[in-house]
Amino acid sequence: MSKETTNGGKLKELLMPKRKNAVLRLDEAEITRCDEFCEQYKVFLDAAKTEREAVDYALDLIEKKGFKEFRPGMGLKPGDKVYVNNRGKAIIMAVIGTEDIRNGVRLCAAHIDSPRLDLKQCPVYEDTEMALFKTHYYGGIKKYQWTVIPLALHGVIIKADGSKVNVKIGEDENDPVFCVNDLLPHLAADQMKRNLAQGIKGEELNIVIGSRPFKEDDLSEAVKLNILNILYNKYGITESDFLSAELEAVPAFKAKDVGFDRSLIGSYGHDDRVCAYTALMAAAECENPKYTSVTILTDKEETGSDGNTGLQSAYLKYFIADIAAEFGAEGRTVLSNSQCMSADVNAAFDPTFPDVMDRRNCAFINYGVVVTKFTGSRGKAGTSDASAEFVGKVRSLLDRNNVIWQTGELGKVDMGGGGTVAAYIANLNVDTIDVGVPVLSMHAPFETVSKIDVYMTFRAFEAFINEK
Ligand code: MN
Ligand code: MN
């Protein structure tokens, strides 16, 4: 193309290409494909509200696709599909490629934990003839958003004999639900003077679980006793069994289409099950890739990725070392030549709150998958900051595969910020970049995403792990 042109319009097109709403770039058949893909995503959202349930869902799906549990020394060859289940709360799956593993693997890492209310270790109490649970919130929440909504209880209780009770109450139409109460406006004069962060305090996030006393006169804590009796009859548990339990209160409602045009999905826990689902689907459909594809669905991102199921633990490094050993290679050689899409959500521009965003750099609903070079806050603290070279590769990969994508910095400089697992993977000497779905009302009980953006995120992971 000649570098000289006298036509301003054409010159502008060449030098100042404009981003465009994906709806205007896709034909009807492609938009229908986005909508259809999201029907199954909604099923996943309702079936997998916790990290444990997401792992169960993933296992069920990939075992049908021929994935086998990895055992060191089992012998691996191109086309093989294996997984490791980390304590039922995180999972790594791999499809072995034709390329020498020393030339690196393609990693996609999403998290399957979401903000919620966890029960404390001694949760059950009675106050003034009401029975309640004490909670400790998990992840960064605006506490006032978690009152007066129906909550379901999910998790496990390990009894003294080691047996496990699975709990899931509040999801079936006929189940009871639970809730955190709030003060009526008539008597909230003092509360209304608190700032938003203090509107509901951590110790006020108490969940109502019953109100009828055990029928016997002059019995103290009779409501608590009655509730524990119900639990004893249903699960065979006593109050001490809560000591060894992981019980999570999550919104009881289901994923729904939002808008007259049904373009959006509202649900609990898009962050980050939207990237977990899209990465999982790309992995499940991956056959005979060139580079070995490794997909991680991890736990504990929302509390900082610490602990043995979070990505600051060594479980990913160990897995890479173990599959490298199958080919007589070193884990560090594999990691040093690997590339990673850290699959996590980013904030979408909200027209009601425009002031927090730099319109020139933030992500928009229906503009496709977001590619984020750096995260962090106050001078990029905590970011891994993908290299220009790696961003260049990703950009060209997405364009070659007709994936609609955008960039997205999380808010204005010095407005706040956030991080993802990207830094922990990059710290293993892996080229890493953040890729994911833009979300409205992130960390709220009901978050919103665009169906087109969800599908484009799937297409991005698909293109990445199947690159020849
Ligand atoms: Mn996230
Ligand atoms: Mn988050």
CSV table of C-alpha atoms and ligand atoms in Angstrom, one decimal:
chain,number,residue,atom,x,y,z
A,1,MET,CA,0.0,0.0,0.0
A,2,SER,CA,1.2,3.5,-0.9
A,3,LYS,CA,2.1,5.5,2.2
A,4,GLU,CA,0.8,8.7,0.4
A,5,THR,CA,-2.8,9.4,0.1
A,6,THR,CA,-4.7,12.6,-0.2
A,7,ASN,CA,-8.0,11.2,1.0
A,8,GLY,CA,-8.5,12.0,4.7
A,9,GLY,CA,-11.2,9.5,5.3
A,10,LYS,CA,-9.0,6.6,4.0
A,11,LEU,CA,-6.0,7.9,5.8
A,12,LYS,CA,-8.0,7.9,9.1
A,13,GLU,CA,-9.1,4.4,8.5
A,14,LEU,CA,-5.5,3.3,8.0
A,15,LEU,CA,-3.9,5.3,10.8
A,16,MET,CA,-6.7,5.6,13.4
A,17,PRO,CA,-8.7,2.3,13.2
A,18,LYS,CA,-11.8,2.6,15.4
A,19,ARG,CA,-13.1,0.0,17.7
A,20,LYS,CA,-16.6,-1.1,16.8
A,21,ASN,CA,-19.4,-2.9,18.7
A,22,ALA,CA,-19.2,-6.6,18.0
A,23,VAL,CA,-22.9,-6.7,17.0
A,24,LEU,CA,-22.0,-4.5,14.0
A,25,ARG,CA,-19.2,-6.8,13.0
A,26,LEU,CA,-20.9,-10.2,13.3
A,27,ASP,CA,-23.6,-11.7,11.1
A,28,GLU,CA,-26.8,-13.2,12.5
A,29,ALA,CA,-25.5,-16.7,12.4
A,30,GLU,CA,-22.5,-15.8,14.4
A,31,ILE,CA,-24.6,-13.9,17.0
A,32,THR,CA,-26.8,-17.0,17.3
A,33,ARG,CA,-23.7,-19.1,17.9
A,34,CYS,CA,-22.8,-16.8,20.8
A,35,ASP,CA,-26.3,-17.0,22.3
A,36,GLU,CA,-26.4,-20.8,21.9
A,37,PHE,CA,-23.0,-21.2,23.6
A,38,CYS,CA,-24.3,-19.2,26.6
A,39,GLU,CA,-27.3,-21.5,27.1
A,40,GLN,CA,-24.9,-24.2,28.4
A,41,TYR,CA,-22.9,-21.6,30.3
A,42,LYS,CA,-26.0,-20.8,32.3
A,43,VAL,CA,-26.5,-24.4,33.2
A,44,PHE,CA,-22.9,-24.5,34.4
A,45,LEU,CA,-23.4,-21.3,36.5
A,46,ASP,CA,-26.4,-22.9,38.3
A,47,ALA,CA,-24.7,-26.3,38.7
A,48,ALA,CA,-21.3,-25.0,39.9
A,49,LYS,CA,-21.6,-22.2,42.4
A,50,THR,CA,-18.6,-23.2,44.5
A,51,GLU,CA,-15.0,-24.3,43.6
A,52,ARG,CA,-15.8,-27.9,44.7
A,53,GLU,CA,-18.9,-28.0,42.4
A,54,ALA,CA,-17.0,-26.5,39.5
A,55,VAL,CA,-14.3,-29.3,39.9
A,56,ASP,CA,-17.1,-31.9,39.9
A,57,TYR,CA,-18.6,-30.4,36.8
A,58,ALA,CA,-15.3,-30.3,35.0
A,59,LEU,CA,-14.4,-33.9,36.0
A,60,ASP,CA,-17.7,-35.2,34.7
A,61,LEU,CA,-17.3,-33.4,31.4
A,62,ILE,CA,-13.6,-34.2,30.7
A,63,GLU,CA,-13.9,-37.9,31.7
A,64,LYS,CA,-16.6,-38.2,29.0
A,65,LYS,CA,-14.0,-36.6,26.6
A,66,GLY,CA,-11.4,-39.2,27.4
A,67,PHE,CA,-9.3,-37.5,30.0
A,68,LYS,CA,-7.6,-39.9,32.5
A,69,GLU,CA,-6.2,-39.2,35.9
A,70,PHE,CA,-2.5,-38.5,35.6
A,71,ARG,CA,-0.1,-40.9,37.4
A,72,PRO,CA,3.6,-40.1,37.3
A,73,GLY,CA,5.4,-42.7,35.2
A,74,MET,CA,2.2,-43.7,33.3
A,75,GLY,CA,3.8,-42.8,29.9
A,76,LEU,CA,2.4,-40.0,27.8
A,77,LYS,CA,2.2,-39.6,24.0
A,78,PRO,CA,0.8,-36.9,21.7
A,79,GLY,CA,-3.0,-36.8,21.9
A,80,ASP,CA,-3.2,-38.1,25.4
A,81,LYS,CA,-5.5,-36.3,27.8
A,82,VAL,CA,-4.8,-36.3,31.5
A,83,TYR,CA,-5.8,-34.4,34.7
A,84,VAL,CA,-4.9,-33.9,38.3
A,85,ASN,CA,-7.6,-33.2,40.9
A,86,ASN,CA,-6.1,-31.0,43.7
A,87,ARG,CA,-8.2,-31.8,46.8
A,88,GLY,CA,-11.5,-31.5,44.9
A,89,LYS,CA,-11.1,-27.7,44.8
A,90,ALA,CA,-8.7,-27.1,41.9
A,91,ILE,CA,-8.0,-29.1,38.8
A,92,ILE,CA,-5.3,-29.1,36.0
A,93,MET,CA,-6.0,-30.8,32.7
A,94,ALA,CA,-3.6,-31.4,29.9
A,95,VAL,CA,-3.8,-32.5,26.3
A,96,ILE,CA,-0.4,-33.7,25.1
A,97,GLY,CA,0.9,-32.0,21.9
A,98,THR,CA,3.0,-33.2,19.0
A,99,GLU,CA,5.7,-30.6,19.7
A,100,ASP,CA,8.7,-31.4,22.0
A,101,ILE,CA,7.5,-30.5,25.5
A,102,ARG,CA,10.8,-28.6,26.0
A,103,ASN,CA,9.4,-26.0,23.6
A,104,GLY,CA,6.8,-25.1,26.2
A,105,VAL,CA,3.1,-25.6,26.8
A,106,ARG,CA,0.0,-23.3,26.4
A,107,LEU,CA,-1.5,-22.5,29.8
A,108,CYS,CA,-5.0,-21.2,30.5
A,109,ALA,CA,-5.6,-20.4,34.1
A,110,ALA,CA,-9.0,-19.4,35.5
A,111,HIS,CA,-10.3,-19.4,39.1
A,112,ILE,CA,-13.4,-21.1,40.3
A,113,ASP,CA,-13.8,-19.5,43.7
A,114,SER,CA,-16.1,-16.5,44.0
A,115,PRO,CA,-16.9,-13.9,46.7
A,116,ARG,CA,-19.4,-15.2,49.2
A,117,LEU,CA,-20.2,-15.6,52.9
A,118,ASP,CA,-18.3,-18.5,54.6
A,119,LEU,CA,-19.6,-19.9,57.9
A,120,LYS,CA,-17.3,-19.3,60.9
A,121,GLN,CA,-16.0,-22.4,62.7
A,122,CYS,CA,-18.6,-22.1,65.5
A,123,PRO,CA,-21.4,-20.6,63.5
A,124,VAL,CA,-24.6,-21.6,65.2
A,125,TYR,CA,-26.1,-19.3,67.9
A,126,GLU,CA,-29.3,-18.2,69.3
A,127,ASP,CA,-30.2,-14.6,70.2
A,128,THR,CA,-33.6,-13.6,71.6
A,129,GLU,CA,-35.3,-16.8,70.3
A,130,MET,CA,-33.9,-16.6,66.8
A,131,ALA,CA,-31.2,-19.0,65.5
A,132,LEU,CA,-28.5,-17.6,63.3
A,133,PHE,CA,-25.1,-18.4,61.6
A,134,LYS,CA,-22.0,-16.3,62.1
A,135,THR,CA,-20.1,-15.7,58.9
A,136,HIS,CA,-16.8,-14.4,57.7
A,137,TYR,CA,-17.0,-13.0,54.2
A,138,TYR,CA,-14.7,-14.4,51.5
A,139,GLY,CA,-13.1,-12.1,49.0
A,140,GLY,CA,-13.7,-8.4,48.3
A,141,ILE,CA,-17.4,-7.6,48.7
A,142,LYS,CA,-19.5,-4.6,49.3
A,143,LYS,CA,-21.2,-6.0,52.4
A,144,TYR,CA,-24.5,-4.2,52.1
A,145,GLN,CA,-25.1,-6.0,48.8
A,146,TRP,CA,-25.3,-9.4,50.7
A,147,THR,CA,-28.3,-8.5,52.9
A,148,VAL,CA,-31.9,-9.3,52.1
A,149,ILE,CA,-31.3,-11.6,49.2
A,150,PRO,CA,-32.1,-15.4,49.3
A,151,LEU,CA,-29.0,-17.4,50.1
A,152,ALA,CA,-28.3,-21.1,49.6
A,153,LEU,CA,-25.9,-23.1,51.6
A,154,HIS,CA,-23.2,-25.2,49.8
A,155,GLY,CA,-20.3,-27.2,51.1
A,156,VAL,CA,-19.0,-30.1,53.1
A,157,ILE,CA,-19.0,-31.2,56.7
A,158,ILE,CA,-16.3,-33.7,57.8
A,159,LYS,CA,-17.6,-35.7,60.8
A,160,ALA,CA,-15.3,-37.0,63.6
A,161,ASP,CA,-15.2,-40.4,62.0
A,162,GLY,CA,-13.8,-38.8,58.8
A,163,SER,CA,-17.0,-39.3,56.7
A,164,LYS,CA,-18.1,-36.5,54.5
A,165,VAL,CA,-21.5,-34.9,54.3
A,166,ASN,CA,-22.3,-32.9,51.2
A,167,VAL,CA,-24.6,-29.9,51.7
A,168,LYS,CA,-26.6,-28.1,49.1
A,169,ILE,CA,-29.7,-26.4,50.4
A,170,GLY,CA,-31.6,-23.6,48.8
A,171,GLU,CA,-31.2,-24.5,45.1
A,172,ASP,CA,-34.3,-26.8,44.6
A,173,GLU,CA,-37.6,-25.0,44.2
A,174,ASN,CA,-38.9,-26.7,47.3
A,175,ASP,CA,-35.9,-26.0,49.5
A,176,PRO,CA,-35.9,-23.3,52.1
A,177,VAL,CA,-33.4,-20.5,51.7
A,178,PHE,CA,-31.5,-18.3,54.2
A,179,CYS,CA,-30.9,-14.6,54.5
A,180,VAL,CA,-29.1,-11.8,56.2
A,181,ASN,CA,-31.5,-9.2,57.5
A,182,ASP,CA,-31.1,-5.4,57.3
A,183,LEU,CA,-32.7,-2.6,59.3
A,184,LEU,CA,-36.0,-1.0,58.2
A,185,PRO,CA,-35.5,2.5,56.9
A,186,HIS,CA,-37.9,3.8,59.7
A,187,LEU,CA,-35.3,3.0,62.3
A,188,ALA,CA,-32.2,3.4,60.3
A,189,ALA,CA,-31.4,7.1,61.1
A,190,ASP,CA,-28.1,6.2,62.7
A,191,GLN,CA,-27.2,3.5,60.2
A,192,MET,CA,-27.8,5.8,57.3
A,193,LYS,CA,-25.1,8.1,58.7
A,194,ARG,CA,-22.5,5.4,58.4
A,195,ASN,CA,-20.5,5.5,55.2
A,196,LEU,CA,-21.2,2.8,52.5
A,197,ALA,CA,-18.3,0.6,53.6
A,198,GLN,CA,-19.7,0.6,57.1
A,199,GLY,CA,-23.4,0.4,56.1
A,200,ILE,CA,-23.4,-3.2,57.0
A,201,LYS,CA,-20.4,-4.4,59.1
A,202,GLY,CA,-18.7,-7.8,58.9
A,203,GLU,CA,-20.2,-8.9,62.2
A,204,GLU,CA,-23.6,-7.9,61.1
A,205,LEU,CA,-23.6,-10.4,58.2
A,206,ASN,CA,-25.5,-13.0,60.3
A,207,ILE,CA,-27.7,-15.5,58.5
A,208,VAL,CA,-31.1,-16.4,59.8
A,209,ILE,CA,-31.6,-20.1,60.1
A,210,GLY,CA,-34.8,-20.6,62.2
A,211,SER,CA,-37.1,-19.3,64.9
A,212,ARG,CA,-39.1,-22.1,66.4
A,213,PRO,CA,-38.1,-23.4,69.9
A,214,PHE,CA,-37.8,-27.1,70.8
A,215,LYS,CA,-41.1,-27.8,72.6
A,216,GLU,CA,-40.2,-28.0,76.3
A,217,ASP,CA,-40.7,-25.4,78.9
A,218,ASP,CA,-37.8,-23.6,80.6
A,219,LEU,CA,-35.2,-24.9,78.2
A,220,SER,CA,-32.4,-22.4,77.4
A,221,GLU,CA,-31.3,-22.0,73.7
A,222,ALA,CA,-34.4,-24.0,72.6
A,223,VAL,CA,-34.4,-22.6,69.1
A,224,LYS,CA,-30.8,-23.5,68.5
A,225,LEU,CA,-31.5,-26.9,69.9
A,226,ASN,CA,-34.4,-27.4,67.6
A,227,ILE,CA,-32.3,-26.4,64.6
A,228,LEU,CA,-29.5,-28.7,65.6
A,229,ASN,CA,-32.0,-31.5,66.1
A,230,ILE,CA,-33.2,-31.0,62.5
A,231,LEU,CA,-29.6,-31.1,61.3
A,232,TYR,CA,-28.9,-34.2,63.4
A,233,ASN,CA,-31.9,-36.0,61.9
A,234,LYS,CA,-31.1,-34.9,58.3
A,235,TYR,CA,-27.3,-35.2,58.3
A,236,GLY,CA,-26.3,-37.1,61.5
A,237,ILE,CA,-24.2,-34.1,62.6
A,238,THR,CA,-23.7,-32.4,65.9
A,239,GLU,CA,-22.6,-28.8,66.7
A,240,SER,CA,-18.9,-29.9,66.9
A,241,ASP,CA,-19.0,-31.1,63.3
A,242,PHE,CA,-19.2,-27.5,62.1
A,243,LEU,CA,-15.6,-27.2,63.4
A,244,SER,CA,-14.4,-29.3,60.4
A,245,ALA,CA,-16.7,-28.0,57.7
A,246,GLU,CA,-16.5,-25.7,54.7
A,247,LEU,CA,-19.9,-24.1,54.3
A,248,GLU,CA,-20.5,-21.3,51.9
A,249,ALA,CA,-23.6,-19.1,51.6
A,250,VAL,CA,-24.1,-18.0,48.0
A,251,PRO,CA,-27.0,-16.3,46.2
A,252,ALA,CA,-29.9,-18.8,45.8
A,253,PHE,CA,-31.1,-17.4,42.5
A,254,LYS,CA,-30.3,-18.8,39.1
A,255,ALA,CA,-28.6,-17.3,36.0
A,256,LYS,CA,-31.0,-15.3,33.9
A,257,ASP,CA,-31.0,-13.4,30.6
A,258,VAL,CA,-31.0,-9.7,31.1
A,259,GLY,CA,-32.6,-7.1,28.8
A,260,PHE,CA,-35.4,-7.1,26.3
A,261,ASP,CA,-32.9,-8.2,23.7
A,262,ARG,CA,-31.5,-11.0,26.0
A,263,SER,CA,-28.0,-9.8,25.2
A,264,LEU,CA,-26.7,-10.1,28.7
A,265,ILE,CA,-26.5,-12.8,31.4
A,266,GLY,CA,-27.0,-11.9,35.1
A,267,SER,CA,-25.7,-14.4,37.6
A,268,TYR,CA,-23.8,-15.0,40.8
A,269,GLY,CA,-20.1,-15.7,40.2
A,270,HIS,CA,-19.3,-14.8,36.6
A,271,ASP,CA,-16.0,-13.8,38.2
A,272,ASP,CA,-14.4,-16.1,37.3
A,273,ARG,CA,-16.5,-19.0,36.3
A,274,VAL,CA,-17.1,-17.2,33.0
A,275,CYS,CA,-13.4,-17.7,32.2
A,276,ALA,CA,-13.3,-21.1,33.9
A,277,TYR,CA,-16.2,-22.3,31.7
A,278,THR,CA,-14.8,-20.9,28.4
A,279,ALA,CA,-11.3,-22.3,29.2
A,280,LEU,CA,-12.8,-25.6,30.2
A,281,MET,CA,-14.8,-25.9,27.0
A,282,ALA,CA,-11.8,-25.1,24.9
A,283,ALA,CA,-9.8,-27.8,26.7
A,284,ALA,CA,-12.6,-30.3,26.5
A,285,GLU,CA,-12.7,-29.9,22.7
A,286,CYS,CA,-9.0,-29.8,22.2
A,287,GLU,CA,-7.7,-32.7,20.1
A,288,ASN,CA,-4.1,-33.3,19.0
A,289,PRO,CA,-2.7,-29.8,19.6
A,290,LYS,CA,0.8,-28.8,18.5
A,291,TYR,CA,1.8,-27.5,21.9
A,292,THR,CA,0.7,-29.4,25.0
A,293,SER,CA,-2.3,-27.5,26.3
A,294,VAL,CA,-2.6,-27.1,30.1
A,295,THR,CA,-5.8,-25.7,31.6
A,296,ILE,CA,-6.0,-24.8,35.3
A,297,LEU,CA,-9.1,-24.1,37.3
A,298,THR,CA,-7.8,-22.9,40.6
A,299,ASP,CA,-9.1,-22.0,44.0
A,300,LYS,CA,-8.4,-19.1,46.4
A,301,GLU,CA,-7.8,-16.3,43.9
A,302,GLU,CA,-10.3,-14.1,45.7
A,303,THR,CA,-8.3,-14.3,48.9
A,304,GLY,CA,-4.9,-13.8,47.3
A,305,SER,CA,-4.1,-17.2,45.8
A,306,ASP,CA,-2.5,-18.5,49.0
A,307,GLY,CA,-2.9,-22.0,50.4
A,308,ASN,CA,-2.4,-25.4,48.7
A,309,THR,CA,-5.3,-25.0,46.2
A,310,GLY,CA,-4.3,-21.4,45.3
A,311,LEU,CA,-1.9,-20.6,42.5
A,312,GLN,CA,0.8,-19.3,44.8
A,313,SER,CA,1.2,-22.9,45.8
A,314,ALA,CA,3.6,-25.3,44.0
A,315,TYR,CA,0.9,-27.6,42.6
A,316,LEU,CA,1.1,-26.1,39.0
A,317,LYS,CA,4.9,-26.2,39.1
A,318,TYR,CA,4.9,-29.9,40.3
A,319,PHE,CA,2.4,-30.9,37.6
A,320,ILE,CA,4.6,-29.3,34.9
A,321,ALA,CA,7.7,-31.0,36.3
A,322,ASP,CA,5.8,-34.4,36.4
A,323,ILE,CA,4.6,-34.2,32.8
A,324,ALA,CA,8.1,-33.0,31.7
A,325,ALA,CA,9.6,-36.0,33.4
A,326,GLU,CA,7.5,-38.3,31.2
A,327,PHE,CA,9.5,-37.0,28.3
A,328,GLY,CA,12.8,-36.8,30.1
A,329,ALA,CA,12.7,-33.0,30.3
A,330,GLU,CA,13.0,-30.6,33.2
A,331,GLY,CA,10.0,-28.7,34.4
A,332,ARG,CA,11.9,-25.4,34.4
A,333,THR,CA,12.8,-25.8,30.7
A,334,VAL,CA,9.1,-26.4,29.9
A,335,LEU,CA,7.9,-23.4,32.0
A,336,SER,CA,10.6,-21.0,30.6
A,337,ASN,CA,9.3,-21.6,27.1
A,338,SER,CA,5.6,-21.6,27.9
A,339,GLN,CA,2.9,-19.0,27.2
A,340,CYS,CA,-0.1,-18.4,29.4
A,341,MET,CA,-3.5,-16.7,29.1
A,342,SER,CA,-4.4,-15.8,32.7
A,343,ALA,CA,-8.1,-16.1,32.2
A,344,ASP,CA,-9.9,-13.6,34.5
A,345,VAL,CA,-12.6,-11.0,34.2
A,346,ASN,CA,-12.0,-7.3,33.9
A,347,ALA,CA,-14.3,-4.3,34.7
A,348,ALA,CA,-16.7,-3.2,32.0
A,349,PHE,CA,-17.5,0.5,31.5
A,350,ASP,CA,-20.8,1.3,33.3
A,351,PRO,CA,-22.6,4.5,32.0
A,352,THR,CA,-23.9,5.1,35.5
A,353,PHE,CA,-20.4,5.3,36.9
A,354,PRO,CA,-18.3,6.8,34.1
A,355,ASP,CA,-16.0,8.7,36.4
A,356,VAL,CA,-13.9,5.7,37.5
A,357,MET,CA,-12.9,4.8,34.0
A,358,ASP,CA,-10.5,6.1,31.3
A,359,ARG,CA,-12.8,5.8,28.3
A,360,ARG,CA,-9.7,5.5,26.0
A,361,ASN,CA,-8.4,2.4,27.8
A,362,CYS,CA,-11.2,0.6,29.5
A,363,ALA,CA,-13.3,-2.4,28.3
A,364,PHE,CA,-16.8,-2.1,27.0
A,365,ILE,CA,-19.8,-4.5,26.9
A,366,ASN,CA,-20.1,-6.2,23.5
A,367,TYR,CA,-16.6,-5.2,22.3
A,368,GLY,CA,-15.3,-8.7,22.7
A,369,VAL,CA,-12.7,-10.5,24.9
A,370,VAL,CA,-10.5,-8.2,26.9
A,371,VAL,CA,-6.7,-8.4,26.6
A,372,THR,CA,-5.1,-6.7,29.6
A,373,LYS,CA,-1.3,-6.1,29.4
A,374,PHE,CA,-1.0,-5.1,33.0
A,375,THR,CA,-3.0,-4.9,36.2
A,376,GLY,CA,-2.0,-3.7,39.6
A,377,SER,CA,-2.5,-0.4,41.4
A,378,ARG,CA,-0.6,2.7,42.5
A,379,GLY,CA,2.1,2.6,39.8
A,380,LYS,CA,1.3,-1.0,38.5
A,381,ALA,CA,2.3,-2.6,41.9
A,382,GLY,CA,1.6,-6.3,41.8
A,383,THR,CA,1.5,-6.6,38.0
A,384,SER,CA,3.4,-9.0,35.8
A,385,ASP,CA,3.0,-6.6,32.8
A,386,ALA,CA,3.2,-8.7,29.7
A,387,SER,CA,6.0,-7.9,27.3
A,388,ALA,CA,5.4,-5.9,24.1
A,389,GLU,CA,6.7,-9.0,22.2
A,390,PHE,CA,4.2,-11.3,23.8
A,391,VAL,CA,1.3,-8.9,23.5
A,392,GLY,CA,2.2,-8.6,19.8
A,393,LYS,CA,2.0,-12.4,19.4
A,394,VAL,CA,-1.4,-12.6,21.2
A,395,ARG,CA,-2.8,-9.7,19.2
A,396,SER,CA,-1.8,-11.2,15.9
A,397,LEU,CA,-3.1,-14.7,17.0
A,398,LEU,CA,-6.6,-13.2,17.8
A,399,ASP,CA,-6.7,-11.2,14.6
A,400,ARG,CA,-5.7,-14.2,12.4
A,401,ASN,CA,-8.6,-16.2,14.1
A,402,ASN,CA,-11.2,-13.4,13.7
A,403,VAL,CA,-11.6,-13.2,17.5
A,404,ILE,CA,-13.2,-9.8,18.4
A,405,TRP,CA,-11.1,-8.4,21.2
A,406,GLN,CA,-10.4,-5.1,23.0
A,407,THR,CA,-8.0,-3.8,25.6
A,408,GLY,CA,-9.1,-2.9,29.1
A,409,GLU,CA,-7.3,-1.2,31.9
A,410,LEU,CA,-9.1,-1.7,35.3
A,411,GLY,CA,-10.2,1.9,36.0
A,412,LYS,CA,-8.4,5.2,36.1
A,413,VAL,CA,-4.9,5.5,37.4
A,414,ASP,CA,-5.0,5.9,41.2
A,415,MET,CA,-8.7,5.1,41.3
A,416,GLY,CA,-8.1,1.6,42.8
A,417,GLY,CA,-7.0,-1.5,40.8
A,418,GLY,CA,-6.7,-5.2,41.2
A,419,GLY,CA,-4.7,-8.3,40.4
A,420,THR,CA,-5.1,-11.8,39.0
A,421,VAL,CA,-3.2,-15.0,39.1
A,422,ALA,CA,-1.1,-13.7,36.1
A,423,ALA,CA,1.8,-12.6,38.3
A,424,TYR,CA,2.1,-16.0,40.0
A,425,ILE,CA,2.4,-17.8,36.7
A,426,ALA,CA,4.7,-15.1,35.2
A,427,ASN,CA,6.9,-15.6,38.3
A,428,LEU,CA,7.5,-19.1,37.1
A,429,ASN,CA,9.2,-17.5,34.0
A,430,VAL,CA,6.2,-18.0,31.8
A,431,ASP,CA,5.1,-15.3,29.2
A,432,THR,CA,1.7,-14.4,30.7
A,433,ILE,CA,-1.1,-12.0,29.8
A,434,ASP,CA,-4.6,-11.4,31.2
A,435,VAL,CA,-7.4,-12.4,28.9
A,436,GLY,CA,-11.1,-12.5,29.9
A,437,VAL,CA,-14.6,-11.2,29.9
A,438,PRO,CA,-15.7,-7.6,30.8
A,439,VAL,CA,-18.2,-7.7,33.8
A,440,LEU,CA,-20.6,-5.2,35.2
A,441,SER,CA,-21.2,-5.1,39.0
A,442,MET,CA,-18.1,-7.3,39.6
A,443,HIS,CA,-18.2,-9.1,43.0
A,444,ALA,CA,-21.9,-8.3,43.5
A,445,PRO,CA,-24.3,-11.2,44.2
A,446,PHE,CA,-25.7,-10.6,40.7
A,447,GLU,CA,-23.0,-9.8,38.1
A,448,THR,CA,-23.6,-9.1,34.4
A,449,VAL,CA,-21.8,-10.1,31.2
A,450,SER,CA,-22.5,-10.0,27.5
A,451,LYS,CA,-23.1,-13.2,25.6
A,452,ILE,CA,-21.0,-12.1,22.7
A,453,ASP,CA,-18.0,-11.3,25.0
A,454,VAL,CA,-18.4,-14.8,26.6
A,455,TYR,CA,-18.2,-16.5,23.3
A,456,MET,CA,-15.3,-14.4,22.0
A,457,THR,CA,-13.4,-15.4,25.2
A,458,PHE,CA,-14.0,-19.1,24.4
A,459,ARG,CA,-12.8,-18.4,20.9
A,460,ALA,CA,-9.7,-16.7,22.2
A,461,PHE,CA,-8.7,-19.7,24.4
A,462,GLU,CA,-9.6,-22.1,21.6
A,463,ALA,CA,-7.3,-20.2,19.2
A,464,PHE,CA,-4.5,-20.0,21.7
A,465,ILE,CA,-4.4,-23.7,22.7
A,466,ASN,CA,-4.9,-25.0,19.1
A,467,GLU,CA,-2.3,-22.7,17.5
A,468,LYS,CA,-0.2,-24.7,15.0
B,1,MN,MN,-11.4,-12.9,39.1
B,2,MN,MN,-12.6,-11.3,41.6
